[in-house]
XYZ file of C-alpha atoms in Angstrom:
377
model
C 6.962 -13.521 -23.105
C 9.418 -10.684 -22.225
C 10.884 -10.512 -18.708
C 9.143 -7.209 -18.088
C 5.703 -8.588 -18.998
C 6.243 -11.886 -17.131
C 7.532 -10.302 -13.944
C 5.105 -7.410 -14.156
C 2.029 -9.635 -14.557
C 3.144 -12.018 -11.725
C 4.079 -9.183 -9.404
C 0.843 -7.283 -10.098
C -1.208 -10.358 -9.181
C 0.780 -11.154 -6.066
C 0.554 -7.616 -4.789
C -3.202 -7.472 -5.543
C -3.836 -10.664 -3.581
C -1.577 -9.852 -0.626
C -2.912 -6.325 -0.212
C -6.471 -6.521 -1.467
C -7.384 -9.937 -0.104
C -4.959 -10.894 2.696
C -4.793 -7.436 4.325
C -7.769 -5.245 3.457
C -10.589 -7.746 2.860
C -10.827 -8.518 6.554
C -12.345 -5.102 7.215
C -15.011 -5.616 4.585
C -16.130 -8.904 6.163
C -15.680 -7.719 9.789
C -19.375 -7.288 10.619
C -20.149 -10.867 9.573
C -17.026 -12.258 11.346
C -17.835 -10.310 14.482
C -21.416 -11.566 14.408
C -20.231 -15.228 14.334
C -17.162 -15.136 16.542
C -17.854 -12.114 18.790
C -14.549 -10.334 18.551
C -15.340 -7.294 20.656
C -13.582 -3.894 20.521
C -10.462 -4.907 22.501
C -9.542 -7.766 20.275
C -10.238 -5.595 17.225
C -7.644 -3.176 18.562
C -5.157 -6.015 19.068
C -5.702 -7.175 15.492
C -5.178 -3.599 14.179
C -1.993 -3.084 16.125
C -0.743 -6.557 15.340
C -1.314 -6.031 11.621
C 0.850 -2.878 11.657
C 3.577 -4.477 13.711
C 3.567 -7.575 11.429
C 3.832 -5.363 8.324
C 6.841 -3.398 9.653
C 8.696 -6.481 10.759
C 7.894 -8.343 7.570
C 9.048 -5.599 5.166
C 12.415 -5.196 6.955
C 12.872 -8.969 7.018
C 11.828 -9.256 3.410
C 14.441 -6.734 2.279
C 17.148 -8.527 4.193
C 16.033 -11.991 3.042
C 15.765 -10.905 -0.558
C 19.392 -9.765 -0.523
C 20.380 -13.091 0.961
C 18.080 -15.583 -0.757
C 16.930 -13.838 -3.942
C 13.597 -12.618 -5.269
C 12.013 -15.945 -6.215
C 12.307 -17.540 -2.769
C 10.965 -14.526 -0.876
C 8.109 -13.737 -3.264
C 7.007 -17.400 -3.248
C 7.158 -17.281 0.522
C 5.045 -14.135 0.627
C 2.270 -15.832 -1.423
C 2.469 -18.950 0.766
C 2.205 -16.809 3.957
C -0.836 -15.085 2.509
C -2.375 -18.485 1.682
C -1.686 -19.902 5.156
C -3.056 -16.760 6.871
C -6.242 -16.659 4.787
C -6.799 -20.387 5.249
C -6.452 -19.822 8.967
C -9.068 -17.049 8.792
C -11.437 -19.355 6.862
C -11.067 -22.155 9.398
C -10.741 -20.137 12.586
C -12.695 -21.742 15.427
C -12.149 -18.903 17.931
C -11.349 -15.145 18.119
C -7.775 -15.814 19.232
C -6.995 -18.078 16.294
C -8.660 -15.648 13.960
C -6.519 -12.755 15.297
C -3.290 -14.775 14.781
C -4.370 -15.667 11.232
C -5.219 -12.073 10.355
C -1.797 -10.892 11.474
C -0.095 -13.687 9.496
C -2.116 -12.891 6.404
C -1.468 -9.171 6.716
C 2.265 -9.657 7.086
C 2.387 -11.026 3.575
C 2.045 -7.449 2.311
C 5.362 -6.536 3.845
C 7.001 -9.640 2.487
C 5.701 -9.232 -1.082
C 7.017 -5.820 -2.220
C 10.845 -5.928 -1.794
C 11.439 -9.123 -3.824
C 9.459 -7.671 -6.716
C 11.823 -4.674 -6.876
C 14.821 -7.032 -6.788
C 13.282 -9.257 -9.550
C 12.782 -6.216 -11.767
C 16.357 -5.002 -11.160
C 17.727 -8.446 -11.932
C 15.871 -9.273 -15.138
C 14.191 -6.247 -16.697
C 16.069 -3.796 -18.934
C 17.036 -0.529 -17.339
C 14.738 1.554 -19.594
C 11.659 -0.443 -18.466
C 12.405 -0.876 -14.780
C 10.525 2.176 -13.460
C 7.419 1.362 -15.515
C 7.415 -2.322 -14.499
C 7.894 -1.433 -10.806
C 4.984 0.976 -10.763
C 2.671 -1.414 -12.674
C 3.405 -4.028 -10.019
C 2.760 -1.460 -7.293
C -0.637 -0.587 -8.810
C -1.753 -4.167 -7.966
C -2.615 -2.738 -4.544
C -5.522 -0.840 -6.064
C -6.672 -3.777 -8.184
C -6.900 -5.951 -5.055
C -8.781 -3.234 -3.155
C -11.128 -2.593 -6.077
C -11.883 -6.322 -6.487
C -12.376 -7.086 -2.814
C -15.424 -4.776 -2.541
C -17.588 -6.518 -5.203
C -16.490 -9.925 -3.916
C -17.545 -8.997 -0.415
C -20.957 -7.846 -1.692
C -21.409 -10.971 -3.880
C -20.504 -13.323 -0.988
C -22.362 -11.410 1.717
C -22.234 -13.486 4.930
C -20.063 -16.214 3.338
C -16.790 -14.995 4.780
C -15.306 -18.431 5.324
C -15.962 -19.374 1.726
C -14.479 -16.119 0.510
C -11.227 -16.489 2.502
C -10.930 -20.139 1.438
C -11.148 -19.047 -2.168
C -8.625 -16.264 -1.560
C -6.205 -18.779 -0.022
C -6.501 -20.989 -3.106
C -5.679 -18.058 -5.370
C -2.628 -17.235 -3.256
C -1.398 -20.854 -3.603
C -1.690 -20.613 -7.374
C 0.336 -17.360 -7.277
C 3.014 -19.024 -5.140
C 3.518 -21.556 -7.909
C 3.459 -18.739 -10.529
C 6.132 -16.853 -8.537
C 8.337 -19.961 -8.318
C 8.134 -20.323 -12.079
C 8.247 -16.733 -13.282
C 10.639 -14.839 -11.059
C 14.394 -14.865 -11.276
C 16.155 -17.071 -8.725
C 19.677 -15.707 -8.482
C 19.310 -12.108 -7.395
C 20.500 -12.868 -3.908
C 24.073 -12.067 -2.923
C 24.236 -14.640 -0.131
C 24.436 -11.999 2.563
C 22.306 -9.076 3.808
C 23.710 -5.565 3.406
C 22.607 -4.161 6.733
C 21.301 -0.627 7.227
C 21.313 1.571 4.106
C 23.601 4.611 4.061
C 21.843 7.737 5.176
C 22.683 9.806 2.129
C 20.853 13.029 1.148
C 18.428 11.304 -1.252
C 17.615 8.625 1.351
C 17.018 11.203 4.126
C 14.785 13.316 1.872
C 12.860 10.156 0.865
C 12.307 9.283 4.536
C 11.004 12.796 5.267
C 8.679 13.014 2.284
C 7.225 9.503 2.612
C 6.695 9.941 6.394
C 4.656 13.109 5.868
C 2.650 11.688 2.957
C 1.889 8.556 4.982
C 0.758 10.566 7.951
C -1.472 12.770 5.780
C -3.051 9.784 3.968
C -4.675 8.605 7.231
C -7.193 11.430 6.868
C -9.076 9.244 4.367
C -7.649 5.768 4.754
C -8.487 5.694 8.447
C -11.243 8.311 8.723
C -12.821 8.631 5.320
C -15.802 6.548 6.374
C -16.293 8.586 9.515
C -16.004 11.847 7.665
C -18.679 11.055 5.029
C -20.951 9.638 7.726
C -20.750 12.796 9.789
C -20.640 15.306 6.968
C -23.138 13.696 4.574
C -24.991 11.081 6.581
C -23.697 8.214 4.469
C -24.082 4.646 5.713
C -22.272 1.419 4.856
C -23.346 1.474 1.150
C -22.041 5.006 0.596
C -18.776 4.284 2.451
C -18.302 1.105 0.401
C -18.842 3.074 -2.843
C -16.276 5.623 -1.684
C -13.822 2.774 -0.982
C -14.402 1.275 -4.410
C -13.771 4.655 -6.031
C -10.482 4.981 -4.078
C -9.403 1.515 -5.190
C -10.379 2.026 -8.856
C -8.695 5.422 -8.976
C -5.519 3.935 -7.670
C -5.096 1.918 -10.866
C -3.789 5.138 -12.342
C -0.696 4.595 -10.264
C 0.507 2.141 -12.885
C 1.519 5.233 -14.922
C 3.886 6.594 -12.307
C 6.964 5.248 -14.062
C 5.904 6.712 -17.373
C 5.112 10.147 -15.910
C 8.401 10.229 -14.023
C 10.203 9.467 -17.294
C 8.376 12.273 -19.078
C 8.344 15.009 -16.419
C 10.912 14.066 -13.761
C 10.357 12.674 -10.292
C 10.042 16.016 -8.469
C 7.349 17.425 -10.748
C 5.248 14.244 -10.520
C 5.790 14.167 -6.727
C 4.534 17.764 -6.242
C 1.638 17.426 -8.685
C 0.158 14.370 -6.956
C 0.751 15.751 -3.445
C -1.394 18.719 -4.570
C -4.108 16.416 -5.864
C -4.036 14.401 -2.633
C -4.449 17.621 -0.636
C -7.360 18.646 -2.800
C -9.040 15.271 -2.448
C -8.710 15.368 1.334
C -10.518 18.756 1.341
C -13.215 17.492 -1.088
C -14.027 14.380 0.898
C -13.416 15.877 4.295
C -15.800 18.795 3.852
C -18.499 16.670 2.172
C -18.958 19.014 -0.819
C -21.703 16.802 -2.319
C -22.006 13.189 -3.539
C -20.239 13.657 -6.878
C -17.362 15.801 -5.591
C -16.904 13.357 -2.686
C -16.714 10.212 -4.928
C -14.514 11.999 -7.464
C -12.363 13.117 -4.524
C -12.102 9.513 -3.398
C -10.975 8.384 -6.875
C -8.408 11.228 -7.051
C -7.151 10.337 -3.597
C -6.649 6.699 -4.589
C -4.870 7.694 -7.802
C -2.657 10.217 -5.949
C -1.805 7.740 -3.135
C -0.752 4.861 -5.406
C 1.074 7.256 -7.735
C 3.038 8.669 -4.775
C 3.913 5.212 -3.510
C 5.217 4.508 -7.024
C 7.220 7.746 -6.846
C 8.773 6.746 -3.552
C 9.468 3.263 -4.977
C 11.396 4.790 -7.900
C 13.090 7.256 -5.553
C 14.276 4.462 -3.278
C 15.471 2.142 -5.997
C 17.459 4.951 -7.654
C 18.867 6.225 -4.320
C 20.116 2.644 -3.587
C 20.663 1.197 -7.037
C 22.700 -1.809 -5.771
C 20.055 -2.631 -3.180
C 16.650 -2.174 -4.812
C 14.740 -4.272 -2.248
C 16.119 -2.101 0.560
C 15.431 1.075 -1.424
C 11.790 0.051 -1.690
C 11.694 -0.939 1.955
C 12.880 2.420 3.170
C 10.074 4.389 1.573
C 7.297 1.884 2.236
C 8.289 1.329 5.892
C 8.406 5.059 6.466
C 4.945 5.532 4.904
C 3.599 2.923 7.395
C 5.353 4.689 10.322
C 3.822 7.959 9.182
C 0.386 6.393 9.087
C 0.874 5.115 12.634
C 1.664 8.665 13.826
C -0.927 10.352 11.613
C -4.023 8.374 12.653
C -3.987 9.298 16.400
C -3.077 12.907 15.528
C -6.067 13.240 13.196
C -8.311 11.700 15.836
C -7.094 14.288 18.395
C -7.824 17.125 15.977
C -11.310 15.733 15.353
C -11.986 15.508 19.028
C -10.516 18.944 19.799
C -10.614 21.767 17.247
C -12.989 19.812 14.984
C -13.408 18.525 11.417
C -12.351 21.735 9.636
C -9.041 22.034 11.534
C -8.255 18.361 11.029
C -8.991 18.332 7.336
C -7.208 21.621 6.574
C -4.258 20.668 8.727
C -3.734 17.292 7.013
C -4.166 18.813 3.575
C -1.410 21.257 4.508
C 0.736 18.406 5.838
C 0.483 16.750 2.441
C 1.838 19.856 0.717
C 4.751 20.187 3.204
C 5.993 16.777 1.927
C 6.614 18.476 -1.432
C 9.345 20.601 0.175
C 11.621 17.545 0.038
C 13.099 17.072 -3.469
C 14.797 13.960 -4.789
C 17.125 15.918 -7.119
C 15.784 13.960 -10.050
C 16.273 14.770 -13.727
C 13.584 14.229 -16.346
C 14.557 10.585 -16.753
C 13.924 9.990 -13.041
C 17.590 9.483 -12.002
C 18.589 10.586 -8.545
C 21.285 13.223 -8.183
């Protein structure tokens, strides 16, 4: 098996489990968990805030540890952290233990991505690195798309589901230890990346895209409930469409190679803006579901664009290059969610939706300086 295929398959699976199961599946099972353990709204807020903080700390730590220890050790650790966190969820006897376990499980998402970029840089040929990185990144959507049917099939059996998820994560820890390169670490961390033009433009674009994406990631369910009267089934179907559409993000590397990074960046920002308008205004069941699928495709494609942008901007530190874009997306989402809520409560749905669609397009003003082959000038 070629290094690209071996690392790509392992990375895709690890990212799918860490994002789809360890981080996002909790929300799908939340009604059943709340019914058994009685979380209450205050603890729910603590879990949400803790998950974000855990992700931010974990992705910075992962980039530094990958440079020091290498891809294999950190990726294996990420899968083990996911397994421990999900086992804790499955066995949690109280709301407090559950909250800790959810934060631990969710932090695995931050740990998982940087070592994958380092593994690709260390073992995959230059011509196939962008494609391999973006295929791995598309694992996010596979995990999200799978978690919905699993939640429906195991309705009410949340402890069984998370126990099974933990077992899968353990298997992937073993696969990571076998499949990923060991010696990509330099023995020391490189510290903060240089704030060059490409890095600063990456930070600006990814921040704005992350903020804009909260219109649907955080409020998509509320929007379709208010605009179209959809309940849990309709919202779940929208979520599945978003996850399935995101699988198109695996083609980000190929499209960047064909068209150049800036063209792909602008095209999918435009599609994201259109999807926010389609879902936000509730233009009908078919346009809304199609809009959800387009949003998922655009979001994962854009995260792939920022991954390529970061690894080319910092070619000697690919884990840190990935970390810069992904961390800034998360910071943007933290700022965007309360801003969208304020617009909903004040001017209303139309202003919020139009404003965030426009915010998406503003991100396109920041150009990487890439050529057709995706290199960064």
